[in-house]
mmCIF file of C-alpha atoms in Angstrom:
data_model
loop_
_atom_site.group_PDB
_atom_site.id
_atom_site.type_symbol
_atom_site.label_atom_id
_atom_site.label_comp_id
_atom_site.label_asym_id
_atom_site.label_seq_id
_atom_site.Cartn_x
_atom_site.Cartn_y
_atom_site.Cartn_z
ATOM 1 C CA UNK A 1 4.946 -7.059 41.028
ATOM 2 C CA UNK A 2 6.139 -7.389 37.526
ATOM 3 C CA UNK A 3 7.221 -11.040 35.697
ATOM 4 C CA UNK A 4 10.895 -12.725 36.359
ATOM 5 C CA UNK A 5 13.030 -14.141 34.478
ATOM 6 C CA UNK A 6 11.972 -17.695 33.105
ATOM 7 C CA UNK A 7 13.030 -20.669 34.808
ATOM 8 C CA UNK A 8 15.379 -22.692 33.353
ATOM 9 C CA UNK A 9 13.686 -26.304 32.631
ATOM 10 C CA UNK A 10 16.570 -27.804 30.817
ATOM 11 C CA UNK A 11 17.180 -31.301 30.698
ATOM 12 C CA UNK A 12 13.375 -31.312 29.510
ATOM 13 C CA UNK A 13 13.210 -30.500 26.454
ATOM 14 C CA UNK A 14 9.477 -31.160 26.030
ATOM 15 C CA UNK A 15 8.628 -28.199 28.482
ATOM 16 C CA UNK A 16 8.995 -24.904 27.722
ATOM 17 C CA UNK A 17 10.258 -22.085 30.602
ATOM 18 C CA UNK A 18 7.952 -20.963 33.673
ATOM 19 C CA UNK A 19 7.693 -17.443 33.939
ATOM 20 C CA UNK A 20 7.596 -16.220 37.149
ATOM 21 C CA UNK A 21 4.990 -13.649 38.515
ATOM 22 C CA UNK A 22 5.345 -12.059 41.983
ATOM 23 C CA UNK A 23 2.083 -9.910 43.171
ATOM 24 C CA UNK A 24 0.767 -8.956 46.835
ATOM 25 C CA UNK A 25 -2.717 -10.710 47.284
ATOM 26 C CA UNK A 26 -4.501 -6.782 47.012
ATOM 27 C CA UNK A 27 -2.968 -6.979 43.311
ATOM 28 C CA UNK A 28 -4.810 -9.993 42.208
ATOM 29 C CA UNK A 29 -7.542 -9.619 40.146
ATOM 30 C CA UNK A 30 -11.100 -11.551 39.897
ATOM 31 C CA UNK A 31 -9.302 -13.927 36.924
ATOM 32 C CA UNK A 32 -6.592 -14.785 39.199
ATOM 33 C CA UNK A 33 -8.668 -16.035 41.733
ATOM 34 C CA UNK A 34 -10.826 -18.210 39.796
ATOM 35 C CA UNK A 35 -7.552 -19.498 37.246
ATOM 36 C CA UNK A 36 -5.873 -20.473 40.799
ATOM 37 C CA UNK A 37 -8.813 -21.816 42.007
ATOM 38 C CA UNK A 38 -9.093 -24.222 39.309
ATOM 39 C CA UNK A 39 -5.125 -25.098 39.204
ATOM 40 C CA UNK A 40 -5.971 -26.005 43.159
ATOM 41 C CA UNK A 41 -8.763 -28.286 42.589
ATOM 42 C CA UNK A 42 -7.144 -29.891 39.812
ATOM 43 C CA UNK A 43 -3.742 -30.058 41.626
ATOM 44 C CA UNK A 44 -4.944 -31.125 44.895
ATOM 45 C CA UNK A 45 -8.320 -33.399 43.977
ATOM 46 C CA UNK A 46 -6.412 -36.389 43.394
ATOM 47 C CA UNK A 47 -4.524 -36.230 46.616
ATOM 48 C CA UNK A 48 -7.516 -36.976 48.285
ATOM 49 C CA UNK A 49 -11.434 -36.964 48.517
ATOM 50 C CA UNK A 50 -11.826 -33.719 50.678
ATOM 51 C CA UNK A 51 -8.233 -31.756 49.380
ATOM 52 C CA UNK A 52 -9.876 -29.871 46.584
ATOM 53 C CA UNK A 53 -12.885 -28.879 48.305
ATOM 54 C CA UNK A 54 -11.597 -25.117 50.009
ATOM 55 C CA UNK A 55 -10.916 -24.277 46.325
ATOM 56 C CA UNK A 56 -14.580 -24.504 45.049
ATOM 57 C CA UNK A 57 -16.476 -21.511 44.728
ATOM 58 C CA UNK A 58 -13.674 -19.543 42.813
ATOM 59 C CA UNK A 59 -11.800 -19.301 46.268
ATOM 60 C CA UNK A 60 -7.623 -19.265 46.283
ATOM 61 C CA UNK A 61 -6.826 -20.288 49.159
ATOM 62 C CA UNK A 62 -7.395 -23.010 51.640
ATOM 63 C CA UNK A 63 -7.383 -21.536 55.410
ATOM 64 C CA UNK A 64 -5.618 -18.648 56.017
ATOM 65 C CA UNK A 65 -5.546 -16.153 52.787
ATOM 66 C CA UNK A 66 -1.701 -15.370 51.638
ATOM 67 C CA UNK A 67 0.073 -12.306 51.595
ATOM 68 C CA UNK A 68 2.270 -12.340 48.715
ATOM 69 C CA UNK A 69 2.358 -15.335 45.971
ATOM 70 C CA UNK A 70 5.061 -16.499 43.409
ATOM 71 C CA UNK A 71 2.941 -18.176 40.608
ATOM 72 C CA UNK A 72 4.950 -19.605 37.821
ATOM 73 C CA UNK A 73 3.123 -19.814 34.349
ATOM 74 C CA UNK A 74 3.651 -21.650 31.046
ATOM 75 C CA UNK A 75 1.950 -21.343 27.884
ATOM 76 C CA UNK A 76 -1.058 -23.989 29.169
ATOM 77 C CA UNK A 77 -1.274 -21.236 32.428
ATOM 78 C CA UNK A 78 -0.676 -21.543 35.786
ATOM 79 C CA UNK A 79 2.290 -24.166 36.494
ATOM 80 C CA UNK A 80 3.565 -23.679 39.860
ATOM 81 C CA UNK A 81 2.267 -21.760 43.130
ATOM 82 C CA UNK A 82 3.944 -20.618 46.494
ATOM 83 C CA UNK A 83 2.348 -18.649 48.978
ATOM 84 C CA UNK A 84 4.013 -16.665 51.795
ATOM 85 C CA UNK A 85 2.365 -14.941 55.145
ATOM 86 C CA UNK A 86 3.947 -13.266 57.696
ATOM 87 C CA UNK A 87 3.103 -13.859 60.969
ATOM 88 C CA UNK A 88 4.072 -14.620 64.730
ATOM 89 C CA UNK A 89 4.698 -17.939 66.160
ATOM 90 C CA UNK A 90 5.320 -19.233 69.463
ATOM 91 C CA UNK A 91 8.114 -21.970 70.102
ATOM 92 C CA UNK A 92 8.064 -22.821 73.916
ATOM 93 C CA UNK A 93 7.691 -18.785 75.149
ATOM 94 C CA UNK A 94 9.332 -17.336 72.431
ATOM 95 C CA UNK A 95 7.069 -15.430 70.136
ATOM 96 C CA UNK A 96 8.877 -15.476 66.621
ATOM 97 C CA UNK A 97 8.188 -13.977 63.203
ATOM 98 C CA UNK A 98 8.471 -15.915 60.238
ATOM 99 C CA UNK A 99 7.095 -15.917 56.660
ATOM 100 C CA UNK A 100 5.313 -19.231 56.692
ATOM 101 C CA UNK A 101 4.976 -20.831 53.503
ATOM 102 C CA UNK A 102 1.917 -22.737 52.402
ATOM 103 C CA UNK A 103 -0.537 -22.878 49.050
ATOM 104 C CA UNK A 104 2.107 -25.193 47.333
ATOM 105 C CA UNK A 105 1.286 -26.876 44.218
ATOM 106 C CA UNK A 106 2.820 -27.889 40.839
ATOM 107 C CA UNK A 107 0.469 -28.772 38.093
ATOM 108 C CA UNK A 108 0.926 -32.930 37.361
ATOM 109 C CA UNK A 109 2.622 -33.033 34.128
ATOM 110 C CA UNK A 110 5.018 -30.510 35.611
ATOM 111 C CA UNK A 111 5.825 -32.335 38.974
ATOM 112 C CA UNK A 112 9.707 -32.286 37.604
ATOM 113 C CA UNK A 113 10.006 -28.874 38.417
ATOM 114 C CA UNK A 114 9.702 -29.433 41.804
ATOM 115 C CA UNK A 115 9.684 -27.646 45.474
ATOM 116 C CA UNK A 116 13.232 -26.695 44.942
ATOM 117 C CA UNK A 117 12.314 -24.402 42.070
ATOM 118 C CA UNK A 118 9.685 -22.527 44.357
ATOM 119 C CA UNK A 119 11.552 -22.438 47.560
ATOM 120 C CA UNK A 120 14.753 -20.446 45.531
ATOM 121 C CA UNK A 121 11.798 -18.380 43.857
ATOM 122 C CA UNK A 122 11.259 -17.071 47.287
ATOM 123 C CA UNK A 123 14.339 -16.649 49.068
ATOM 124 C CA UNK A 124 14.948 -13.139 47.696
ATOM 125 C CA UNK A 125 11.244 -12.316 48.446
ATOM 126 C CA UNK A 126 11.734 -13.565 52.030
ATOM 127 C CA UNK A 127 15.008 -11.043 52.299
ATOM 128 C CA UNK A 128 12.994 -8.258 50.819
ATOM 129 C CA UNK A 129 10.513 -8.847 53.612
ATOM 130 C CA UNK A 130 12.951 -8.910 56.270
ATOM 131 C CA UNK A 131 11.775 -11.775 58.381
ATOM 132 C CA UNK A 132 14.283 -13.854 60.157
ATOM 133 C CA UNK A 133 13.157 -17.137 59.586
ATOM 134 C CA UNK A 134 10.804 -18.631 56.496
ATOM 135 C CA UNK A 135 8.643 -21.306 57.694
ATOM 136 C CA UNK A 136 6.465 -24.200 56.943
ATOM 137 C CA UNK A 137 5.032 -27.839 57.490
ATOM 138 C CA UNK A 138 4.727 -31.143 55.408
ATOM 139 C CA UNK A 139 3.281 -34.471 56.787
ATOM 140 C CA UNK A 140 5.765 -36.688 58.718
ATOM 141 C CA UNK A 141 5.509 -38.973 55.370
ATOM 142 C CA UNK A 142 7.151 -36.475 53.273
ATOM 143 C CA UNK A 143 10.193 -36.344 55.206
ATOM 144 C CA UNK A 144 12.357 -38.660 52.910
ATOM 145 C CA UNK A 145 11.305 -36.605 50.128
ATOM 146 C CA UNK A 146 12.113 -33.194 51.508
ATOM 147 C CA UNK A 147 15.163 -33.906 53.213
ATOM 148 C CA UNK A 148 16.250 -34.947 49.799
ATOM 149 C CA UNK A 149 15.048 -32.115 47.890
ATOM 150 C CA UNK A 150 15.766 -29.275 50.381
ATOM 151 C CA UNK A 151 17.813 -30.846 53.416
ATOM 152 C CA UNK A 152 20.703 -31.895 51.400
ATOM 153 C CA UNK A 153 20.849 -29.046 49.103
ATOM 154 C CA UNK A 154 21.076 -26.542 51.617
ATOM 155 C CA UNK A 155 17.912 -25.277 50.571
ATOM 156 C CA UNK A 156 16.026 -25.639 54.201
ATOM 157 C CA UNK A 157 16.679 -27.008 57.735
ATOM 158 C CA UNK A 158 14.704 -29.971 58.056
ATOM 159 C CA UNK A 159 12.905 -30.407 61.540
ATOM 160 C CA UNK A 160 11.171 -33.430 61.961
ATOM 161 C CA UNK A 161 8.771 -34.348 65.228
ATOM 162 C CA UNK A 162 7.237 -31.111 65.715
ATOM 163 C CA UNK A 163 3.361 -30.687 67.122
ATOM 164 C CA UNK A 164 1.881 -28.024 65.599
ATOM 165 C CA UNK A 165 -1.254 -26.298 67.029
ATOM 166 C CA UNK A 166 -3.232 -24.633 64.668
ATOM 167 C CA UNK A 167 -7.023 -22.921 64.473
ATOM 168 C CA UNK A 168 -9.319 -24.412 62.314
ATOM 169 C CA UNK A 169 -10.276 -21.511 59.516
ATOM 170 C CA UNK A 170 -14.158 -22.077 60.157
ATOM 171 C CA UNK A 171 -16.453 -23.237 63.233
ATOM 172 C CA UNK A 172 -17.798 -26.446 63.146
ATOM 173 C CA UNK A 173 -20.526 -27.240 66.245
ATOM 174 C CA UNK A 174 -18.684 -30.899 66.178
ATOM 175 C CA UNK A 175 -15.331 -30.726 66.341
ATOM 176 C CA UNK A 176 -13.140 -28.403 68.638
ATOM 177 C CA UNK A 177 -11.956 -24.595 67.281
ATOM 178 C CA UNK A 178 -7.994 -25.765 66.949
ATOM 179 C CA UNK A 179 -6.313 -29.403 66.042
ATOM 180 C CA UNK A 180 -3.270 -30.641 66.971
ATOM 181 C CA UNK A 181 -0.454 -32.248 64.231
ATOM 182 C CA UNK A 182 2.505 -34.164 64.036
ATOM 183 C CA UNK A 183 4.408 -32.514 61.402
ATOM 184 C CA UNK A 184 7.981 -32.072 59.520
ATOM 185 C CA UNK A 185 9.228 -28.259 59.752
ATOM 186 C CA UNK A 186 11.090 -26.612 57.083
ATOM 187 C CA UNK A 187 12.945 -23.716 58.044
ATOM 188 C CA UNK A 188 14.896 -20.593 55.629
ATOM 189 C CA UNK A 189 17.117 -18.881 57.406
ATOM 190 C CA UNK A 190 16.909 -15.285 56.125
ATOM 191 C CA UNK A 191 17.732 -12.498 58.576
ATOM 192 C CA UNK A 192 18.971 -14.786 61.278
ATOM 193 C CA UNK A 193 21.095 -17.688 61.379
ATOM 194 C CA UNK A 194 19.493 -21.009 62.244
ATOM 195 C CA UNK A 195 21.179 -21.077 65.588
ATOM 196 C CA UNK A 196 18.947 -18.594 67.173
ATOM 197 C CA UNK A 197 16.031 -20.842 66.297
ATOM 198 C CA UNK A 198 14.476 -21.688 69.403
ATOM 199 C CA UNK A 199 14.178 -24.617 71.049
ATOM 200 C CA UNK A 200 11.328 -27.195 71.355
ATOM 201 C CA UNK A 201 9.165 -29.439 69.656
ATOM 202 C CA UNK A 202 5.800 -27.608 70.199
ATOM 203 C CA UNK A 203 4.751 -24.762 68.361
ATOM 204 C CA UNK A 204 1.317 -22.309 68.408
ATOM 205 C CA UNK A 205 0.766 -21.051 65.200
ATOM 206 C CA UNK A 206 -2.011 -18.990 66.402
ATOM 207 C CA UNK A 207 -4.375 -18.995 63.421
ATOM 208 C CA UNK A 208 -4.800 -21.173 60.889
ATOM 209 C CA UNK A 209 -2.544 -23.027 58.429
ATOM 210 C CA UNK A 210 -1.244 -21.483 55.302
#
């Protein structure tokens, strides 16, 4: 997919536009993957001791690979990433399709920009796809934060309280294949209105986490 229009960072003045690029994971190129890879570990490393650590080795992505990415650049490179995968969930016994949303990161001088940037990046991406629902998880301790960002805006439903069971993206001999979390959900809806969102607090994604 081909460049976007720039984002509008007014009210900044120091930073210049991010100009967004939309490409299918098949489209990215050797470069990509190791300019990403170093955004990751340089986004994620100070979150914690172990965060950066899927991202050595020139790899992208953390458990399972994306399907389609909005990366936003400025002139110092990559600035902002969102990743999307479709795939089937199951709420109670309801299997669902959603694009779950995952690989999130803004670069640190940059954190202004924000979720809400990304998440309006990919609404018309998420209506191209034709999923119903667009999907994804934050720790419980976020939920202040993204009810204020996305919650109030209209931007996402926030669901807060939700287990979510998830496989582990490699084997370990000492620890079991899946793990259970206590999450907040964040749900787009898209195709479907968010009254035919199932019910319950449980949920099986069924591979691992974005």
């Amino acid at each position: 997919m081909n460049m976007i229009a720039p984002e509008s960072t007014r009210g900044v003045s120091a930073r210049p536009p991010v100009r967004w690029r939309l490409c299918w994971e098949n489209d990215l190129e050797l470069a990509d993957h190791i300019e990403l890879s170093d955004f990751f570990r340089k986004t994620y490393g100070p979150t914690g001791e172990f965060n950066a650590k899927p991202f050595e080795g020139h790899r992208s992505w953390a458990g399972a690979r994306p399907e389609i990415r909005a990366i936003g650049y400025d002139d110092r490179g990559v600035a902002i990433h969102i990743a999307a995968l479709r795939r089937f969930i199951k709420i109670g016994q309801t299997d669902l399709l959603v694009a779950e949303l995952g690989l999130y990161g803004v670069r640190p001088d940059l954190e202004g920009l924000g979720i809400t940037h990304s998440i309006r990046v990919m609404y018309p991406v998420l209506r191209d796809l034709g999923v119903p629902f667009g999907f994804g998880t934050v720790r419980a301790a976020l939920q202040k934060h993204i009810t204020r960002l996305l919650g109030r805006k209209g931007l996402a439903t926030v669901l807060p309280g939700l287990r979510v069971r998830s496989a582990r993206p490699d084997i370990y001999l000492t620890v079991p294949p899946t793990r259970v979390e206590d999450v907040v959900g964040l749900v787009l809806p898209i195709a479907r209105p968010m009254s035919e969102w199932p019910a319950g607090d449980t949920i099986e994604r069924n591979g691992p986490e974005l």
